C-alpha cells in the first residue's frame, strides 16, 4: 500500500532537511546554466532558518521524508514573493509542485495585504516556466545576471 504526500507548514526543525533537498534539487539548474555558485547551492542553514522565520514555508512529506518545499513572504508593496519551489527528482512530474504552489498562494490569499504573487526562474528552465504559466503567471520582467543566465520574473494578481 502506497503512502500519500501531505503538505504542512515548515518550521525550524525542517530547515536542515529543506536545505539538503534544496542542494539536491538545484544541481540540475546549476548544470543547465553552468554555474554551481547559485544562491540555492551556497545558502547557509542559518540564513535558511531566518528566511523561514520571517516568511512562510511549506513542506511536502512522504511518510516522514521531506520531498518538496516552497517558501515566500509578503513585502511592503503587497507582493507575495514565492521562492525556491523544490521537488525531489524522484517525485517530479506527479503534480506536487503545482500542489505546493497552490497551497502557498492560498496561505497568502488569506492576508489582506497580498495584492499579487511573484516568482522568478531562469530563462532555460522550461519545466518551471511551463508550470508557472499553467498556473496563470505571466512574465513581467527579465534581468540578465550573467553571460549564461537571464532571470524571468512572473506574476499574477492575488
PDB file of C-alpha atoms in Angstrom, residues 12-95:
ATOM      1  CA  UNK A  12      12.882  25.437  12.154  1.00  0.00           C
ATOM      2  CA  UNK A  13      13.216  21.673  12.708  1.00  0.00           C
ATOM      3  CA  UNK A  14      12.599  21.159   8.967  1.00  0.00           C
ATOM      4  CA  UNK A  15      15.345  23.579   7.921  1.00  0.00           C
ATOM      5  CA  UNK A  16      18.170  21.041   7.638  1.00  0.00           C
ATOM      6  CA  UNK A  17      16.003  18.678   5.578  1.00  0.00           C
ATOM      7  CA  UNK A  18      14.903  21.544   3.320  1.00  0.00           C
ATOM      8  CA  UNK A  19      18.496  22.689   2.821  1.00  0.00           C
ATOM      9  CA  UNK A  20      19.662  19.187   1.837  1.00  0.00           C
ATOM     10  CA  UNK A  21      16.730  18.815  -0.567  1.00  0.00           C
ATOM     11  CA  UNK A  22      17.399  22.283  -1.980  1.00  0.00           C
ATOM     12  CA  UNK A  23      21.017  21.329  -2.630  1.00  0.00           C
ATOM     13  CA  UNK A  24      19.916  18.163  -4.435  1.00  0.00           C
ATOM     14  CA  UNK A  25      17.207  19.876  -6.475  1.00  0.00           C
ATOM     15  CA  UNK A  26      19.299  22.803  -7.671  1.00  0.00           C
ATOM     16  CA  UNK A  27      22.057  20.587  -9.085  1.00  0.00           C
ATOM     17  CA  UNK A  28      20.124  20.319 -12.361  1.00  0.00           C
ATOM     18  CA  UNK A  29      19.676  24.107 -12.518  1.00  0.00           C
ATOM     19  CA  UNK A  30      23.378  24.646 -11.857  1.00  0.00           C
ATOM     20  CA  UNK A  31      24.237  22.172 -14.622  1.00  0.00           C
ATOM     21  CA  UNK A  32      21.757  23.789 -17.020  1.00  0.00           C
ATOM     22  CA  UNK A  33      23.375  27.199 -16.559  1.00  0.00           C
ATOM     23  CA  UNK A  34      26.948  26.029 -15.956  1.00  0.00           C
ATOM     24  CA  UNK A  35      27.066  27.819 -12.602  1.00  0.00           C
ATOM     25  CA  UNK A  36      27.433  25.950  -9.319  1.00  0.00           C
ATOM     26  CA  UNK A  37      27.719  29.154  -7.305  1.00  0.00           C
ATOM     27  CA  UNK A  38      23.994  29.960  -7.496  1.00  0.00           C
ATOM     28  CA  UNK A  39      22.473  31.095  -4.196  1.00  0.00           C
ATOM     29  CA  UNK A  40      20.392  27.967  -3.505  1.00  0.00           C
ATOM     30  CA  UNK A  41      23.608  25.916  -3.537  1.00  0.00           C
ATOM     31  CA  UNK A  42      25.513  28.310  -1.272  1.00  0.00           C
ATOM     32  CA  UNK A  43      22.783  29.281   1.218  1.00  0.00           C
ATOM     33  CA  UNK A  44      23.702  28.612   4.838  1.00  0.00           C
ATOM     34  CA  UNK A  45      21.498  26.804   7.331  1.00  0.00           C
ATOM     35  CA  UNK A  46      21.294  29.941   9.492  1.00  0.00           C
ATOM     36  CA  UNK A  47      20.155  32.002   6.501  1.00  0.00           C
ATOM     37  CA  UNK A  48      17.507  29.416   5.654  1.00  0.00           C
ATOM     38  CA  UNK A  49      16.247  29.373   9.252  1.00  0.00           C
ATOM     39  CA  UNK A  50      15.980  33.176   9.171  1.00  0.00           C
ATOM     40  CA  UNK A  51      14.096  33.002   5.868  1.00  0.00           C
ATOM     41  CA  UNK A  52      11.599  30.539   7.339  1.00  0.00           C
ATOM     42  CA  UNK A  53      11.171  32.675  10.479  1.00  0.00           C
ATOM     43  CA  UNK A  54      10.398  35.914   8.621  1.00  0.00           C
ATOM     44  CA  UNK A  55       8.104  34.412   5.965  1.00  0.00           C
ATOM     45  CA  UNK A  56       6.093  31.278   5.404  1.00  0.00           C
ATOM     46  CA  UNK A  57       7.366  27.878   4.293  1.00  0.00           C
ATOM     47  CA  UNK A  58       5.642  24.650   3.390  1.00  0.00           C
ATOM     48  CA  UNK A  59       6.970  21.124   3.161  1.00  0.00           C
ATOM     49  CA  UNK A  60       5.520  18.077   1.483  1.00  0.00           C
ATOM     50  CA  UNK A  61       6.215  14.816   3.250  1.00  0.00           C
ATOM     51  CA  UNK A  62       6.047  11.261   2.024  1.00  0.00           C
ATOM     52  CA  UNK A  63       5.885   9.382   5.286  1.00  0.00           C
ATOM     53  CA  UNK A  64       8.491  11.176   7.381  1.00  0.00           C
ATOM     54  CA  UNK A  65      10.649  12.318   4.451  1.00  0.00           C
ATOM     55  CA  UNK A  66      10.578  15.922   3.210  1.00  0.00           C
ATOM     56  CA  UNK A  67      10.200  15.509  -0.563  1.00  0.00           C
ATOM     57  CA  UNK A  68       9.252  19.052  -1.598  1.00  0.00           C
ATOM     58  CA  UNK A  69       9.153  22.578  -0.260  1.00  0.00           C
ATOM     59  CA  UNK A  70       8.318  26.177  -1.118  1.00  0.00           C
ATOM     60  CA  UNK A  71       8.624  29.431   0.770  1.00  0.00           C
ATOM     61  CA  UNK A  72       7.803  33.078   0.473  1.00  0.00           C
ATOM     62  CA  UNK A  73       6.952  36.309   2.191  1.00  0.00           C
ATOM     63  CA  UNK A  74       4.867  39.404   1.583  1.00  0.00           C
ATOM     64  CA  UNK A  75       6.806  42.631   1.130  1.00  0.00           C
ATOM     65  CA  UNK A  76       5.649  46.146   1.990  1.00  0.00           C
ATOM     66  CA  UNK A  77       4.220  46.659  -1.531  1.00  0.00           C
ATOM     67  CA  UNK A  78       1.790  43.743  -1.093  1.00  0.00           C
ATOM     68  CA  UNK A  79       3.812  41.396  -3.283  1.00  0.00           C
ATOM     69  CA  UNK A  80       3.881  37.808  -2.075  1.00  0.00           C
ATOM     70  CA  UNK A  81       7.332  36.746  -3.254  1.00  0.00           C
ATOM     71  CA  UNK A  82       7.314  32.977  -3.724  1.00  0.00           C
ATOM     72  CA  UNK A  83      10.701  31.285  -3.819  1.00  0.00           C
ATOM     73  CA  UNK A  84      12.555  28.017  -4.023  1.00  0.00           C
ATOM     74  CA  UNK A  85       9.799  25.681  -5.107  1.00  0.00           C
ATOM     75  CA  UNK A  86      11.660  22.367  -4.983  1.00  0.00           C
ATOM     76  CA  UNK A  87      10.570  18.788  -5.583  1.00  0.00           C
ATOM     77  CA  UNK A  88      12.778  15.740  -5.077  1.00  0.00           C
ATOM     78  CA  UNK A  89      13.853  14.446  -8.516  1.00  0.00           C
ATOM     79  CA  UNK A  90      12.130  11.088  -7.991  1.00  0.00           C
ATOM     80  CA  UNK A  91       8.850  12.846  -7.136  1.00  0.00           C
ATOM     81  CA  UNK A  92       8.732  15.184 -10.137  1.00  0.00           C
ATOM     82  CA  UNK A  93       6.039  15.069 -12.828  1.00  0.00           C
ATOM     83  CA  UNK A  94       3.329  13.967 -10.385  1.00  0.00           C
ATOM     84  CA  UNK A  95       1.724  17.369  -9.735  1.00  0.00           C
TER      85      UNK A  95
END
